[in-house]
Amino acid sequence: MKVHPVATYRVQFRDGMTFDRAAGLVPYLRRLGISHLYASPIFTAIAGSTHGYDVIDHNEIDPALGGRSGFDRLVSALSKAGMGLILDIVPNHMAASLENRWWRSVIEFGLESPFACHFDIDWRERLTLPILGQPFSETLAAGELALEADRKNGCLCLTYFDHRLPLVPSSYAALGDRLGSTALRDIAGSWRGAAADRFHEDVRAFLAKVEVQHLDAALSQASQDTGFLERIHNMQPWELTFWKEARHHLTYRRFFEVTGLAGLRVEDKTVFDDVHRLALELVNEGTVDGLRIDHIDGLARPGSYLRRLRQAVGPDCWLLVEKIRGNAESLPAEWPDCGTTGYEFIPVMADLLVDAQGLKALQIAHDRYTGSAIDIVAEERQAKLLMLRRNFEGELARLTELALPDDGAPPTRDELATAIAEIIAGFDVYRTYGEDGILTATDMDRLRNAAVTARKRGVASVRGIERVVSLLECSRPGIERSEPAFRTRFQQLTGPVMAKAVEDTLFYRDNRLIALNEVGTTPAAAVGDVTCFHDAMARFIGEPMGLAATATHDTKRGEDARARLYALSEAPEQWSAAINRLFGEADLIEPSVAWMFGQMLFATWPYDGQPNEVVRAGLPPRLMQAVKKSLREAKLRTDWLAPEEAYEARVLDVVRDLFAPDQEDVLRDFVASGATLVHAGELNSLSQTLTKLTGPAVPDIYQGTERVDLSLVDPDNRRPVDFQAYAHALACNEGAAPEDLRIADGSFKQWMIAKVLRFRAQHSDLFRRGRHVPVPLKGAAAAHYVVWLREHETSSAMVVVPRLTLRLKEKGLTSADAAISFAQPPRALRNVLTGKLVGGGARERLSIAELVDGLPVALCVAETAS
């Protein structure tokens, strides 16, 4: 790696962010202390893509972003600034779009396509294309299908609105018979074995010879014959289906529920090589320092994939996997050196900053307000079963088929389907990683625990559970034909079920404290305490170098919004009263929705905003968008599959009416009641930020979060950032005294990031490899500060952060009421933020007030040891 990682900065390309614009950010990012620009996918995606994960060409840099020349200019700018580049690659899937040359070839040539086995397609039947707005028979009867000549691509096609699906060459014979064209029959007879380019040349030659109007009229007339159209459709290697049927039956693996993203078979070396050719070229020529691997859990053989990738990129390339870990879950030991994208850091911040006792009181207040308590374990199971029986019905049916014994012996199909569903519902991690032979001991324990949970439920039969477990364990002599395929498919399904059931369902049903409903958190796990925080930070030191993330393009809310919400755990009764006043006695929306929306409003309200200013700034539409998404994700009264628009409109009317002019006093009261909570949230944010900046993992800063990030769930968290204003603010504040910088507008946070990252760059071994040593405190305010040392060889640094500051204030305490007693006192400490010396004279006791020196947090380094 040509640049040692200090901190990454995630930039979302597209929506106006091009390579040239990103190159213009380099001076600012360098001043901020960033070592690596961390790019969202840059390879060519479908036209109008807003995120880049819908790739259509893995081996072309997207012209929409500036193409290869623009990319080279960005790389040059980074190199001149001494910065590196991390690329986000997408090996799991590609866009199932006709813009995708590989997918188009599969549509046109079926199994004869050179890319037929690049995609994870079940070729025992025709490829299903779920693009219709109604069943095929109704589409046909409505006259929505037609035959046309596609002169641009050199083919004949079946059209459905904007879809122009190329016909398989063999079906040209039937068209030739219908149109009386010997040329079309000849093309059909000669295409087999010919290259696609040659075939298209023949078709173009035919189209050039035929009068345009005559051919178009003939095709239009043929399209009036629904029987002939159906016959042509039935000759294709694909079949058109109603989009709602995809959950029942689909012949290709998709990304989660997204039928527009088709799974790739990168476990095959040819496919791997074709998918990674350009990415590997960029790494091996030294242009790229590292790769972020999207959705590693979707692959058939993640371990084998990573070993092959590591061999291809060499030992120096930084590999990061997008892996959401369960509670205290480690990456598989057999994976080569790779880190994660850092979601596991988020729940550790809850351990540090949430008041566990107050959280219990908040739950009681929630239950009292809503009139019901939520059973997290039961809700999680119910959500997983809903996903399996409905959204992933086709995947469950395919697994069940693979599990059936060859000899027709029991268990039955229904028994196996129930057993598979109950075992998956019992998993507490996203997946296991068995490839060849038996599972690892860790994965075996996870499987058996899930099986025990399934047995206890008493829903699935014992023989059904035993059959499924034996197929997954590979514990029987000999291997049935279905066994490897069953385990692969099972392992590829548990992750999507977990993600859609927990992240995209349960997280929107459990609204007690929505800050805890975040990617990387475990719903059923209790919030820990400071000891849990210290244990986790020490554990991270021994792991491969990864990122520490507090916000990403996938998190449910901005990092400062989450930090603000943590403060609610310190004031449950105050919060409950505020919600009651906000909505009054009106029974316009369910109490659970009101409780959720109140938190959204509190989390996103600008620190100094007045109601009329907030309306002009566009907060209401952002909130309404997030509320609508939340209602559909919860899948209680409305759903993406079956929207109840009248219900949604009633809820959104309530949200909109809160911002009406006659409600200004209500909003002012709500804002005023949360003022102290807002300040506590600001201090939480600084504690969270300094912890990330000084931890063992490389701190990752998502675009725009270096100041105040009060965003909601996507697409709100992908809004453009005013980088010009951010750069100007940093330049103006660089020489300012830290005590003069505002915390509320993000000035202090941004300044602190730049200051600490410069220090981190100078002491990389200390922060990457140094021990994490908790420092005990004494005094009445000891519970409200957390202090620890980072120690490596002869170097050390002390980190001081506040917690539960609302309760600190309520007790009438300050930072002077907590202190450190040194067994071996240092001669002096230097405060990295203020530059001032602290203590001196080998004092055995220092107060937190002396360490922070008027600031909320402190980072101190020992000048010399005594």
JSON list of C-alpha atoms in Angstrom, two decimals, residues 93-278:
[
{"chain": "A", "resi": 93, "resn": "HIS", "atom": "CA", "xyz": [-24.48, -8.92, -8.83]},
{"chain": "A", "resi": 94, "resn": "MET", "atom": "CA", "xyz": [-25.03, -6.82, -11.92]},
{"chain": "A", "resi": 95, "resn": "ALA", "atom": "CA", "xyz": [-27.98, -4.91, -13.31]},
{"chain": "A", "resi": 96, "resn": "ALA", "atom": "CA", "xyz": [-30.52, -7.19, -14.97]},
{"chain": "A", "resi": 97, "resn": "SER", "atom": "CA", "xyz": [-30.86, -4.63, -17.72]},
{"chain": "A", "resi": 98, "resn": "LEU", "atom": "CA", "xyz": [-30.62, -4.62, -21.49]},
{"chain": "A", "resi": 99, "resn": "GLU", "atom": "CA", "xyz": [-28.00, -1.89, -21.04]},
{"chain": "A", "resi": 100, "resn": "ASN", "atom": "CA", "xyz": [-25.83, -4.68, -19.63]},
{"chain": "A", "resi": 101, "resn": "ARG", "atom": "CA", "xyz": [-24.07, -6.33, -22.56]},
{"chain": "A", "resi": 102, "resn": "TRP", "atom": "CA", "xyz": [-23.74, -9.65, -20.71]},
{"chain": "A", "resi": 103, "resn": "TRP", "atom": "CA", "xyz": [-27.38, -9.73, -19.68]},
{"chain": "A", "resi": 104, "resn": "ARG", "atom": "CA", "xyz": [-28.53, -8.72, -23.16]},
{"chain": "A", "resi": 105, "resn": "SER", "atom": "CA", "xyz": [-26.53, -11.58, -24.61]},
{"chain": "A", "resi": 106, "resn": "VAL", "atom": "CA", "xyz": [-28.22, -14.01, -22.23]},
{"chain": "A", "resi": 107, "resn": "ILE", "atom": "CA", "xyz": [-31.65, -12.66, -23.21]},
{"chain": "A", "resi": 108, "resn": "GLU", "atom": "CA", "xyz": [-30.88, -13.00, -26.91]},
{"chain": "A", "resi": 109, "resn": "PHE", "atom": "CA", "xyz": [-28.97, -16.28, -27.02]},
{"chain": "A", "resi": 110, "resn": "GLY", "atom": "CA", "xyz": [-29.98, -18.14, -23.86]},
{"chain": "A", "resi": 111, "resn": "LEU", "atom": "CA", "xyz": [-27.69, -21.05, -23.08]},
{"chain": "A", "resi": 112, "resn": "GLU", "atom": "CA", "xyz": [-25.78, -20.32, -26.29]},
{"chain": "A", "resi": 113, "resn": "SER", "atom": "CA", "xyz": [-24.61, -17.02, -24.83]},
{"chain": "A", "resi": 114, "resn": "PRO", "atom": "CA", "xyz": [-20.99, -16.95, -23.63]},
{"chain": "A", "resi": 115, "resn": "PHE", "atom": "CA", "xyz": [-22.36, -15.31, -20.47]},
{"chain": "A", "resi": 116, "resn": "ALA", "atom": "CA", "xyz": [-25.12, -17.83, -19.76]},
{"chain": "A", "resi": 117, "resn": "CYS", "atom": "CA", "xyz": [-23.18, -19.20, -16.79]},
{"chain": "A", "resi": 118, "resn": "HIS", "atom": "CA", "xyz": [-21.87, -15.85, -15.59]},
{"chain": "A", "resi": 119, "resn": "PHE", "atom": "CA", "xyz": [-25.21, -15.24, -13.93]},
{"chain": "A", "resi": 120, "resn": "ASP", "atom": "CA", "xyz": [-26.69, -17.44, -11.22]},
{"chain": "A", "resi": 121, "resn": "ILE", "atom": "CA", "xyz": [-29.55, -18.75, -13.36]},
{"chain": "A", "resi": 122, "resn": "ASP", "atom": "CA", "xyz": [-31.44, -22.02, -12.98]},
{"chain": "A", "resi": 123, "resn": "TRP", "atom": "CA", "xyz": [-31.41, -23.15, -16.61]},
{"chain": "A", "resi": 124, "resn": "ARG", "atom": "CA", "xyz": [-33.67, -26.13, -16.00]},
{"chain": "A", "resi": 125, "resn": "GLU", "atom": "CA", "xyz": [-36.41, -23.78, -17.16]},
{"chain": "A", "resi": 126, "resn": "ARG", "atom": "CA", "xyz": [-36.75, -20.52, -19.02]},
{"chain": "A", "resi": 127, "resn": "LEU", "atom": "CA", "xyz": [-35.29, -17.35, -17.57]},
{"chain": "A", "resi": 128, "resn": "THR", "atom": "CA", "xyz": [-38.07, -15.42, -15.84]},
{"chain": "A", "resi": 129, "resn": "LEU", "atom": "CA", "xyz": [-38.22, -11.67, -16.53]},
{"chain": "A", "resi": 130, "resn": "PRO", "atom": "CA", "xyz": [-40.58, -10.09, -13.96]},
{"chain": "A", "resi": 131, "resn": "ILE", "atom": "CA", "xyz": [-41.21, -6.80, -15.75]},
{"chain": "A", "resi": 132, "resn": "LEU", "atom": "CA", "xyz": [-44.93, -6.95, -16.49]},
{"chain": "A", "resi": 133, "resn": "GLY", "atom": "CA", "xyz": [-47.47, -4.79, -14.69]},
{"chain": "A", "resi": 134, "resn": "GLN", "atom": "CA", "xyz": [-50.05, -7.58, -14.78]},
{"chain": "A", "resi": 135, "resn": "PRO", "atom": "CA", "xyz": [-50.12, -11.31, -15.62]},
{"chain": "A", "resi": 136, "resn": "PHE", "atom": "CA", "xyz": [-48.88, -12.29, -19.08]},
{"chain": "A", "resi": 137, "resn": "SER", "atom": "CA", "xyz": [-52.31, -13.30, -20.40]},
{"chain": "A", "resi": 138, "resn": "GLU", "atom": "CA", "xyz": [-53.76, -9.91, -19.45]},
{"chain": "A", "resi": 139, "resn": "THR", "atom": "CA", "xyz": [-50.76, -8.08, -20.89]},
{"chain": "A", "resi": 140, "resn": "LEU", "atom": "CA", "xyz": [-51.17, -9.97, -24.14]},
{"chain": "A", "resi": 141, "resn": "ALA", "atom": "CA", "xyz": [-54.90, -9.30, -24.31]},
{"chain": "A", "resi": 142, "resn": "ALA", "atom": "CA", "xyz": [-54.34, -5.60, -23.60]},
{"chain": "A", "resi": 143, "resn": "GLY", "atom": "CA", "xyz": [-52.15, -5.30, -26.70]},
{"chain": "A", "resi": 144, "resn": "GLU", "atom": "CA", "xyz": [-49.13, -4.17, -24.70]},
{"chain": "A", "resi": 145, "resn": "LEU", "atom": "CA", "xyz": [-46.74, -6.50, -26.56]},
{"chain": "A", "resi": 146, "resn": "ALA", "atom": "CA", "xyz": [-45.50, -5.95, -30.08]},
{"chain": "A", "resi": 147, "resn": "LEU", "atom": "CA", "xyz": [-42.88, -7.12, -32.55]},
{"chain": "A", "resi": 148, "resn": "GLU", "atom": "CA", "xyz": [-40.43, -4.52, -33.80]},
{"chain": "A", "resi": 149, "resn": "ALA", "atom": "CA", "xyz": [-37.14, -4.17, -35.66]},
{"chain": "A", "resi": 150, "resn": "ASP", "atom": "CA", "xyz": [-34.29, -2.85, -33.51]},
{"chain": "A", "resi": 151, "resn": "ARG", "atom": "CA", "xyz": [-32.04, -1.31, -36.15]},
{"chain": "A", "resi": 152, "resn": "LYS", "atom": "CA", "xyz": [-29.60, 0.10, -33.61]},
{"chain": "A", "resi": 153, "resn": "ASN", "atom": "CA", "xyz": [-28.74, -3.30, -32.14]},
{"chain": "A", "resi": 154, "resn": "GLY", "atom": "CA", "xyz": [-29.28, -5.35, -35.30]},
{"chain": "A", "resi": 155, "resn": "CYS", "atom": "CA", "xyz": [-32.09, -7.63, -34.15]},
{"chain": "A", "resi": 156, "resn": "LEU", "atom": "CA", "xyz": [-35.81, -8.20, -34.05]},
{"chain": "A", "resi": 157, "resn": "CYS", "atom": "CA", "xyz": [-37.42, -7.78, -30.67]},
{"chain": "A", "resi": 158, "resn": "LEU", "atom": "CA", "xyz": [-40.54, -8.16, -28.58]},
{"chain": "A", "resi": 159, "resn": "THR", "atom": "CA", "xyz": [-41.40, -4.82, -27.03]},
{"chain": "A", "resi": 160, "resn": "TYR", "atom": "CA", "xyz": [-43.18, -4.02, -23.80]},
{"chain": "A", "resi": 161, "resn": "PHE", "atom": "CA", "xyz": [-43.31, -0.27, -23.33]},
{"chain": "A", "resi": 162, "resn": "ASP", "atom": "CA", "xyz": [-39.63, 0.77, -22.95]},
{"chain": "A", "resi": 163, "resn": "HIS", "atom": "CA", "xyz": [-38.37, -2.81, -22.92]},
{"chain": "A", "resi": 164, "resn": "ARG", "atom": "CA", "xyz": [-37.08, -4.02, -26.31]},
{"chain": "A", "resi": 165, "resn": "LEU", "atom": "CA", "xyz": [-36.23, -7.66, -25.76]},
{"chain": "A", "resi": 166, "resn": "PRO", "atom": "CA", "xyz": [-34.14, -9.26, -28.52]},
{"chain": "A", "resi": 167, "resn": "LEU", "atom": "CA", "xyz": [-35.57, -12.46, -29.95]},
{"chain": "A", "resi": 168, "resn": "VAL", "atom": "CA", "xyz": [-33.58, -15.67, -29.95]},
{"chain": "A", "resi": 169, "resn": "PRO", "atom": "CA", "xyz": [-32.23, -16.33, -33.46]},
{"chain": "A", "resi": 170, "resn": "SER", "atom": "CA", "xyz": [-34.03, -19.66, -33.79]},
{"chain": "A", "resi": 171, "resn": "SER", "atom": "CA", "xyz": [-37.39, -17.87, -33.58]},
{"chain": "A", "resi": 172, "resn": "TYR", "atom": "CA", "xyz": [-36.58, -15.87, -36.73]},
{"chain": "A", "resi": 173, "resn": "ALA", "atom": "CA", "xyz": [-37.71, -18.89, -38.74]},
{"chain": "A", "resi": 174, "resn": "ALA", "atom": "CA", "xyz": [-41.27, -18.54, -37.44]},
{"chain": "A", "resi": 175, "resn": "LEU", "atom": "CA", "xyz": [-41.16, -14.84, -38.29]},
{"chain": "A", "resi": 176, "resn": "GLY", "atom": "CA", "xyz": [-39.83, -15.68, -41.73]},
{"chain": "A", "resi": 177, "resn": "ASP", "atom": "CA", "xyz": [-42.77, -18.05, -42.28]},
{"chain": "A", "resi": 178, "resn": "ARG", "atom": "CA", "xyz": [-45.22, -15.43, -41.07]},
{"chain": "A", "resi": 179, "resn": "LEU", "atom": "CA", "xyz": [-43.76, -12.63, -43.17]},
{"chain": "A", "resi": 180, "resn": "GLY", "atom": "CA", "xyz": [-42.88, -14.79, -46.14]},
{"chain": "A", "resi": 181, "resn": "SER", "atom": "CA", "xyz": [-39.19, -13.95, -45.78]},
{"chain": "A", "resi": 182, "resn": "THR", "atom": "CA", "xyz": [-36.62, -16.50, -46.95]},
{"chain": "A", "resi": 183, "resn": "ALA", "atom": "CA", "xyz": [-33.87, -14.25, -45.61]},
{"chain": "A", "resi": 184, "resn": "LEU", "atom": "CA", "xyz": [-35.18, -14.51, -42.06]},
{"chain": "A", "resi": 185, "resn": "ARG", "atom": "CA", "xyz": [-35.43, -18.28, -42.34]},
{"chain": "A", "resi": 186, "resn": "ASP", "atom": "CA", "xyz": [-31.84, -18.40, -43.62]},
{"chain": "A", "resi": 187, "resn": "ILE", "atom": "CA", "xyz": [-30.63, -16.27, -40.70]},
{"chain": "A", "resi": 188, "resn": "ALA", "atom": "CA", "xyz": [-32.35, -18.63, -38.28]},
{"chain": "A", "resi": 189, "resn": "GLY", "atom": "CA", "xyz": [-30.74, -21.62, -39.95]},
{"chain": "A", "resi": 190, "resn": "SER", "atom": "CA", "xyz": [-27.20, -20.26, -40.03]},
{"chain": "A", "resi": 191, "resn": "TRP", "atom": "CA", "xyz": [-26.81, -18.55, -36.67]},
{"chain": "A", "resi": 192, "resn": "ARG", "atom": "CA", "xyz": [-25.89, -21.54, -34.51]},
{"chain": "A", "resi": 193, "resn": "GLY", "atom": "CA", "xyz": [-22.23, -21.49, -33.67]},
{"chain": "A", "resi": 194, "resn": "ALA", "atom": "CA", "xyz": [-21.72, -18.09, -35.28]},
{"chain": "A", "resi": 195, "resn": "ALA", "atom": "CA", "xyz": [-20.42, -15.19, -33.23]},
{"chain": "A", "resi": 196, "resn": "ALA", "atom": "CA", "xyz": [-22.97, -12.68, -31.98]},
{"chain": "A", "resi": 197, "resn": "ASP", "atom": "CA", "xyz": [-21.37, -9.91, -34.03]},
{"chain": "A", "resi": 198, "resn": "ARG", "atom": "CA", "xyz": [-21.71, -11.96, -37.22]},
{"chain": "A", "resi": 199, "resn": "PHE", "atom": "CA", "xyz": [-25.35, -12.70, -36.44]},
{"chain": "A", "resi": 200, "resn": "HIS", "atom": "CA", "xyz": [-26.10, -9.01, -35.90]},
{"chain": "A", "resi": 201, "resn": "GLU", "atom": "CA", "xyz": [-24.30, -8.12, -39.13]},
{"chain": "A", "resi": 202, "resn": "ASP", "atom": "CA", "xyz": [-26.57, -10.56, -40.99]},
{"chain": "A", "resi": 203, "resn": "VAL", "atom": "CA", "xyz": [-29.67, -9.05, -39.41]},
{"chain": "A", "resi": 204, "resn": "ARG", "atom": "CA", "xyz": [-28.50, -5.50, -40.17]},
{"chain": "A", "resi": 205, "resn": "ALA", "atom": "CA", "xyz": [-27.89, -6.51, -43.78]},
{"chain": "A", "resi": 206, "resn": "PHE", "atom": "CA", "xyz": [-31.42, -7.88, -43.94]},
{"chain": "A", "resi": 207, "resn": "LEU", "atom": "CA", "xyz": [-32.89, -4.74, -42.37]},
{"chain": "A", "resi": 208, "resn": "ALA", "atom": "CA", "xyz": [-30.96, -2.54, -44.79]},
{"chain": "A", "resi": 209, "resn": "LYS", "atom": "CA", "xyz": [-32.43, -4.34, -47.79]},
{"chain": "A", "resi": 210, "resn": "VAL", "atom": "CA", "xyz": [-36.03, -4.28, -46.64]},
{"chain": "A", "resi": 211, "resn": "GLU", "atom": "CA", "xyz": [-38.12, -1.15, -46.96]},
{"chain": "A", "resi": 212, "resn": "VAL", "atom": "CA", "xyz": [-38.56, 0.24, -43.46]},
{"chain": "A", "resi": 213, "resn": "GLN", "atom": "CA", "xyz": [-42.25, 1.05, -43.75]},
{"chain": "A", "resi": 214, "resn": "HIS", "atom": "CA", "xyz": [-43.04, -2.32, -45.29]},
{"chain": "A", "resi": 215, "resn": "LEU", "atom": "CA", "xyz": [-41.27, -4.32, -42.57]},
{"chain": "A", "resi": 216, "resn": "ASP", "atom": "CA", "xyz": [-42.68, -2.21, -39.75]},
{"chain": "A", "resi": 217, "resn": "ALA", "atom": "CA", "xyz": [-46.19, -2.60, -41.12]},
{"chain": "A", "resi": 218, "resn": "ALA", "atom": "CA", "xyz": [-45.76, -6.36, -41.46]},
{"chain": "A", "resi": 219, "resn": "LEU", "atom": "CA", "xyz": [-44.48, -6.69, -37.90]},
{"chain": "A", "resi": 220, "resn": "SER", "atom": "CA", "xyz": [-47.30, -4.48, -36.63]},
{"chain": "A", "resi": 221, "resn": "GLN", "atom": "CA", "xyz": [-49.85, -6.65, -38.38]},
{"chain": "A", "resi": 222, "resn": "ALA", "atom": "CA", "xyz": [-48.28, -9.82, -36.97]},
{"chain": "A", "resi": 223, "resn": "SER", "atom": "CA", "xyz": [-48.46, -8.25, -33.51]},
{"chain": "A", "resi": 224, "resn": "GLN", "atom": "CA", "xyz": [-52.25, -8.10, -33.77]},
{"chain": "A", "resi": 225, "resn": "ASP", "atom": "CA", "xyz": [-52.34, -11.90, -33.74]},
{"chain": "A", "resi": 226, "resn": "THR", "atom": "CA", "xyz": [-52.12, -12.68, -30.02]},
{"chain": "A", "resi": 227, "resn": "GLY", "atom": "CA", "xyz": [-51.79, -16.36, -30.75]},
{"chain": "A", "resi": 228, "resn": "PHE", "atom": "CA", "xyz": [-48.74, -15.76, -32.91]},
{"chain": "A", "resi": 229, "resn": "LEU", "atom": "CA", "xyz": [-47.27, -13.38, -30.33]},
{"chain": "A", "resi": 230, "resn": "GLU", "atom": "CA", "xyz": [-47.69, -15.99, -27.63]},
{"chain": "A", "resi": 231, "resn": "ARG", "atom": "CA", "xyz": [-46.09, -18.59, -29.88]},
{"chain": "A", "resi": 232, "resn": "ILE", "atom": "CA", "xyz": [-43.06, -16.34, -30.47]},
{"chain": "A", "resi": 233, "resn": "HIS", "atom": "CA", "xyz": [-42.88, -15.60, -26.73]},
{"chain": "A", "resi": 234, "resn": "ASN", "atom": "CA", "xyz": [-42.89, -19.31, -25.92]},
{"chain": "A", "resi": 235, "resn": "MET", "atom": "CA", "xyz": [-39.93, -19.88, -28.25]},
{"chain": "A", "resi": 236, "resn": "GLN", "atom": "CA", "xyz": [-37.66, -17.57, -26.28]},
{"chain": "A", "resi": 237, "resn": "PRO", "atom": "CA", "xyz": [-35.16, -18.71, -23.61]},
{"chain": "A", "resi": 238, "resn": "TRP", "atom": "CA", "xyz": [-37.00, -16.30, -21.32]},
{"chain": "A", "resi": 239, "resn": "GLU", "atom": "CA", "xyz": [-40.56, -15.67, -20.29]},
{"chain": "A", "resi": 240, "resn": "LEU", "atom": "CA", "xyz": [-42.23, -12.45, -19.25]},
{"chain": "A", "resi": 241, "resn": "THR", "atom": "CA", "xyz": [-43.89, -12.53, -15.84]},
{"chain": "A", "resi": 242, "resn": "PHE", "atom": "CA", "xyz": [-45.89, -10.22, -13.57]},
{"chain": "A", "resi": 243, "resn": "TRP", "atom": "CA", "xyz": [-43.47, -8.40, -11.25]},
{"chain": "A", "resi": 244, "resn": "LYS", "atom": "CA", "xyz": [-45.45, -9.47, -8.18]},
{"chain": "A", "resi": 245, "resn": "GLU", "atom": "CA", "xyz": [-44.82, -13.11, -9.07]},
{"chain": "A", "resi": 246, "resn": "ALA", "atom": "CA", "xyz": [-41.07, -12.78, -8.57]},
{"chain": "A", "resi": 247, "resn": "ARG", "atom": "CA", "xyz": [-41.37, -13.60, -4.88]},
{"chain": "A", "resi": 248, "resn": "HIS", "atom": "CA", "xyz": [-43.18, -16.81, -5.77]},
{"chain": "A", "resi": 249, "resn": "HIS", "atom": "CA", "xyz": [-40.99, -17.93, -8.62]},
{"chain": "A", "resi": 250, "resn": "LEU", "atom": "CA", "xyz": [-37.79, -16.57, -10.12]},
{"chain": "A", "resi": 251, "resn": "THR", "atom": "CA", "xyz": [-35.16, -18.50, -12.02]},
{"chain": "A", "resi": 252, "resn": "TYR", "atom": "CA", "xyz": [-32.17, -16.36, -11.12]},
{"chain": "A", "resi": 253, "resn": "ARG", "atom": "CA", "xyz": [-30.66, -15.34, -7.80]},
{"chain": "A", "resi": 254, "resn": "ARG", "atom": "CA", "xyz": [-31.34, -11.70, -7.03]},
{"chain": "A", "resi": 255, "resn": "PHE", "atom": "CA", "xyz": [-29.84, -9.21, -4.61]},
{"chain": "A", "resi": 256, "resn": "PHE", "atom": "CA", "xyz": [-32.21, -9.39, -1.64]},
{"chain": "A", "resi": 257, "resn": "GLU", "atom": "CA", "xyz": [-35.67, -8.67, -3.16]},
{"chain": "A", "resi": 258, "resn": "VAL", "atom": "CA", "xyz": [-34.35, -6.55, -6.03]},
{"chain": "A", "resi": 259, "resn": "THR", "atom": "CA", "xyz": [-35.18, -8.34, -9.28]},
{"chain": "A", "resi": 260, "resn": "GLY", "atom": "CA", "xyz": [-33.30, -5.66, -11.20]},
{"chain": "A", "resi": 261, "resn": "LEU", "atom": "CA", "xyz": [-30.01, -6.98, -9.78]},
{"chain": "A", "resi": 262, "resn": "ALA", "atom": "CA", "xyz": [-29.03, -10.48, -10.92]},
{"chain": "A", "resi": 263, "resn": "GLY", "atom": "CA", "xyz": [-26.56, -12.61, -8.98]},
{"chain": "A", "resi": 264, "resn": "LEU", "atom": "CA", "xyz": [-23.15, -13.47, -10.45]},
{"chain": "A", "resi": 265, "resn": "ARG", "atom": "CA", "xyz": [-21.25, -16.75, -10.13]},
{"chain": "A", "resi": 266, "resn": "VAL", "atom": "CA", "xyz": [-17.85, -15.37, -9.15]},
{"chain": "A", "resi": 267, "resn": "GLU", "atom": "CA", "xyz": [-17.03, -18.74, -7.59]},
{"chain": "A", "resi": 268, "resn": "ASP", "atom": "CA", "xyz": [-16.27, -19.74, -11.19]},
{"chain": "A", "resi": 269, "resn": "LYS", "atom": "CA", "xyz": [-12.75, -18.60, -12.16]},
{"chain": "A", "resi": 270, "resn": "THR", "atom": "CA", "xyz": [-13.79, -17.44, -15.62]},
{"chain": "A", "resi": 271, "resn": "VAL", "atom": "CA", "xyz": [-16.52, -15.27, -14.15]},
{"chain": "A", "resi": 272, "resn": "PHE", "atom": "CA", "xyz": [-14.18, -14.01, -11.43]},
{"chain": "A", "resi": 273, "resn": "ASP", "atom": "CA", "xyz": [-11.61, -12.99, -14.05]},
{"chain": "A", "resi": 274, "resn": "ASP", "atom": "CA", "xyz": [-14.19, -11.28, -16.25]},
{"chain": "A", "resi": 275, "resn": "VAL", "atom": "CA", "xyz": [-15.72, -9.35, -13.34]},
{"chain": "A", "resi": 276, "resn": "HIS", "atom": "CA", "xyz": [-12.41, -8.21, -11.81]},
{"chain": "A", "resi": 277, "resn": "ARG", "atom": "CA", "xyz": [-10.21, -7.54, -14.84]},
{"chain": "A", "resi": 278, "resn": "LEU", "atom": "CA", "xyz": [-10.17, -3.74, -14.58]}
]
